[in-house]
Short mmCIF file of C-alpha atoms in Angstrom, two decimals:
data_model
loop_
_atom_site.label_atom_id
_atom_site.label_comp_id
_atom_site.label_asym_id
_atom_site.label_seq_id
_atom_site.Cartn_x
_atom_site.Cartn_y
_atom_site.Cartn_z
CA LEU P 1 20.69 -16.70 31.62
CA GLY P 2 17.00 -15.95 31.91
CA ILE P 3 14.83 -14.31 29.27
CA ARG P 4 11.59 -12.54 30.11
CA ASN P 5 9.17 -11.39 27.40
CA ILE P 6 7.42 -8.13 28.28
CA SER P 7 4.88 -7.14 25.68
CA CYS P 8 4.00 -3.49 25.11
CA THR P 9 1.12 -4.50 22.85
CA ASP P 10 -1.35 -7.35 22.56
CA GLU P 11 0.83 -9.12 20.01
CA ASN P 12 2.00 -12.62 20.86
CA ASP P 13 5.27 -12.59 18.93
CA ALA P 14 8.54 -12.34 20.83
CA ALA P 15 11.99 -11.42 19.62
CA ILE P 16 15.36 -10.69 21.15
CA ASP P 17 16.85 -7.37 20.15
CA ASP P 18 19.43 -5.08 21.73
CA LEU P 19 20.50 -7.80 24.15
CA ASN P 20 22.25 -6.36 27.21
CA LEU P 21 23.90 -8.84 29.56
CA ILE P 22 24.49 -7.71 33.14
CA ASP P 23 25.82 -9.35 36.26
CA ALA P 24 22.58 -10.06 38.12
CA GLY P 25 24.52 -10.66 41.29
CA SER P 26 25.79 -7.09 41.53
CA GLY P 27 22.37 -5.44 41.28
CA THR P 28 24.01 -2.20 40.14
CA ALA P 29 23.02 -2.13 36.48
CA CYS P 30 20.83 0.77 35.48
CA GLN P 31 17.95 -0.73 33.48
CA VAL P 32 16.56 0.82 30.31
CA PRO P 33 12.86 1.76 30.57
CA ILE P 34 10.57 -0.04 28.13
CA CYS P 35 7.40 0.57 26.12
CA PHE P 36 8.25 4.22 25.43
CA ASN P 37 5.35 5.87 23.53
CA SER P 38 3.89 9.23 22.65
CA THR P 39 0.25 10.17 23.23
CA ASN P 40 -1.89 13.29 23.00
CA VAL P 41 0.12 15.09 20.32
CA GLN P 42 -0.89 18.76 20.32
CA ALA P 43 0.44 21.85 18.54
CA THR P 44 2.86 22.82 21.33
CA SER P 45 3.02 19.76 23.61
CA VAL P 46 3.24 15.96 23.56
CA ASP P 47 2.63 13.46 26.38
CA PHE P 48 4.94 10.45 26.79
CA THR P 49 4.52 7.25 28.78
CA TRP P 50 6.72 4.23 29.46
CA THR P 51 7.02 1.25 31.75
CA GLY P 52 9.29 2.12 34.64
CA VAL P 53 12.14 0.02 35.98
CA THR P 54 13.12 -0.71 39.57
CA THR P 55 16.68 0.58 39.22
CA ALA P 56 15.61 4.15 38.29
CA SER P 57 16.20 5.46 41.82
CA SER P 58 16.58 9.05 40.60
CA GLY P 59 13.77 8.96 38.04
CA TYR P 60 14.05 9.38 34.29
CA ASN P 61 15.23 11.91 31.74
CA VAL P 62 13.84 12.59 28.30
CA ILE P 63 16.05 14.31 25.77
CA TYR P 64 14.48 15.83 22.69
CA GLY P 65 15.44 17.82 19.64
CA ALA P 66 14.84 18.32 15.96
CA ASN P 67 14.28 15.15 13.98
CA GLY P 68 17.63 13.40 13.44
CA PHE P 69 19.56 15.11 16.27
CA ASP P 70 22.26 13.23 18.22
CA PRO P 71 21.20 12.81 21.88
CA LYS P 72 24.83 12.35 22.93
CA THR P 73 25.83 15.84 21.81
CA THR P 74 22.71 18.06 21.56
CA GLY P 75 19.10 18.24 22.61
CA THR P 76 17.07 19.48 25.54
CA THR P 77 16.85 17.30 28.68
CA GLN P 78 13.79 17.20 30.92
CA ALA P 79 13.58 15.23 34.17
CA ALA P 80 10.58 13.05 35.04
CA ALA P 81 9.95 11.53 38.47
CA GLY P 82 7.53 8.83 37.31
CA ALA P 83 6.73 6.87 34.18
CA SER P 84 5.23 9.75 32.19
CA THR P 85 5.91 13.34 31.27
CA THR P 86 4.68 16.14 29.05
CA ILE P 87 7.06 18.11 26.88
CA SER P 88 5.72 21.63 26.39
CA SER P 89 6.76 24.79 24.55
CA LEU P 90 7.25 22.93 21.28
CA SER P 91 6.80 24.54 17.87
CA PRO P 92 3.62 23.70 15.91
CA GLY P 93 4.01 21.48 12.84
CA THR P 94 7.57 20.46 13.76
CA ALA P 95 9.17 16.99 13.73
CA TYR P 96 10.99 15.93 16.90
CA ASP P 97 12.91 12.85 18.05
CA VAL P 98 12.65 11.97 21.73
CA TYR P 99 14.86 9.59 23.72
CA LEU P 100 14.48 8.30 27.28
CA TYR P 101 16.89 6.97 29.88
CA SER P 102 16.80 5.93 33.53
CA SER P 103 18.73 7.84 36.15
CA CYS P 104 20.11 5.51 38.81
CA GLY P 105 21.96 7.80 41.17
CA ALA P 106 25.58 7.85 40.00
CA SER P 107 24.83 6.08 36.71
CA SER P 108 22.39 6.25 33.83
CA SER P 109 20.97 3.62 31.51
CA ASP P 110 21.42 3.52 27.78
CA THR P 111 18.83 5.54 25.90
CA THR P 112 15.71 4.06 24.39
CA GLY P 113 14.16 5.62 21.32
CA PRO P 114 13.82 7.63 19.36
CA VAL P 115 10.10 8.12 19.44
CA SER P 116 9.49 10.41 16.47
CA VAL P 117 6.57 12.84 16.64
CA THR P 118 5.37 15.78 14.61
CA THR P 119 3.39 18.35 16.53
CA ALA P 120 0.01 19.36 15.15
CA LEU P 121 -0.42 22.52 13.16
CA LEU P 122 -1.81 25.39 15.20
CA CYS P 123 -4.47 26.07 12.59
CA GLN P 124 -5.51 23.08 10.53
CA THR P 125 -6.21 23.40 6.81
CA PRO P 126 -9.91 23.30 5.88
CA THR P 127 -11.08 20.62 3.45
CA ALA P 128 -14.02 19.96 1.12
CA LEU P 129 -13.93 23.45 -0.37
CA SER P 130 -16.97 24.22 -2.50
CA ALA P 131 -18.66 27.08 -4.32
CA SER P 132 -22.32 27.24 -5.32
CA ASN P 133 -24.93 29.77 -6.49
CA LEU P 134 -22.34 31.54 -8.61
CA THR P 135 -23.36 34.89 -10.10
CA SER P 136 -21.36 37.76 -11.54
CA THR P 137 -21.30 39.47 -8.13
CA SER P 138 -21.56 36.72 -5.50
CA ALA P 139 -21.03 33.09 -4.59
CA ASP P 140 -21.84 30.84 -1.65
CA LEU P 141 -18.67 29.22 -0.29
CA GLY P 142 -18.49 26.11 1.86
CA TRP P 143 -15.80 24.04 3.60
CA THR P 144 -15.19 21.62 6.42
CA ALA P 145 -13.22 23.07 9.32
CA GLY P 146 -9.78 21.55 9.74
CA GLY P 147 -9.69 21.61 13.54
CA THR P 148 -10.88 23.81 16.36
CA GLU P 149 -10.80 27.16 14.54
CA THR P 150 -13.72 29.50 15.16
CA GLN P 151 -12.99 32.30 12.69
CA TRP P 152 -12.31 32.31 8.94
#
């Protein structure tokens, strides 16, 4: 039995979790990808990255759905050739769970995840609302834009 610590962060702690023992002599086990993360969360898309594994001869699959869904029975599957993908056509301001697994020809790995993400709102709420120079017929209004909006 050999144990290899692969760190996805700069932390020095190591732990054993979800231990999966395989027959190293057969070389047929489909390895689970590691370090699965989301980046660049937008209103309708999210980028995902992970560390690939050598047994993923047919690439990877991400399966996503509404927060709390069961990846064994529901969800949308998207193939990825390499160790990253972008999921598009998502709904703004919506919580999703995303799982990942390796595709090894005739077999697949166990899933890793979920990575839980909430897409950004399409139009962010302004902050720091203020009113000054109040009269009976007018007022000067101020605010800080909530995102990239250009009209109010």
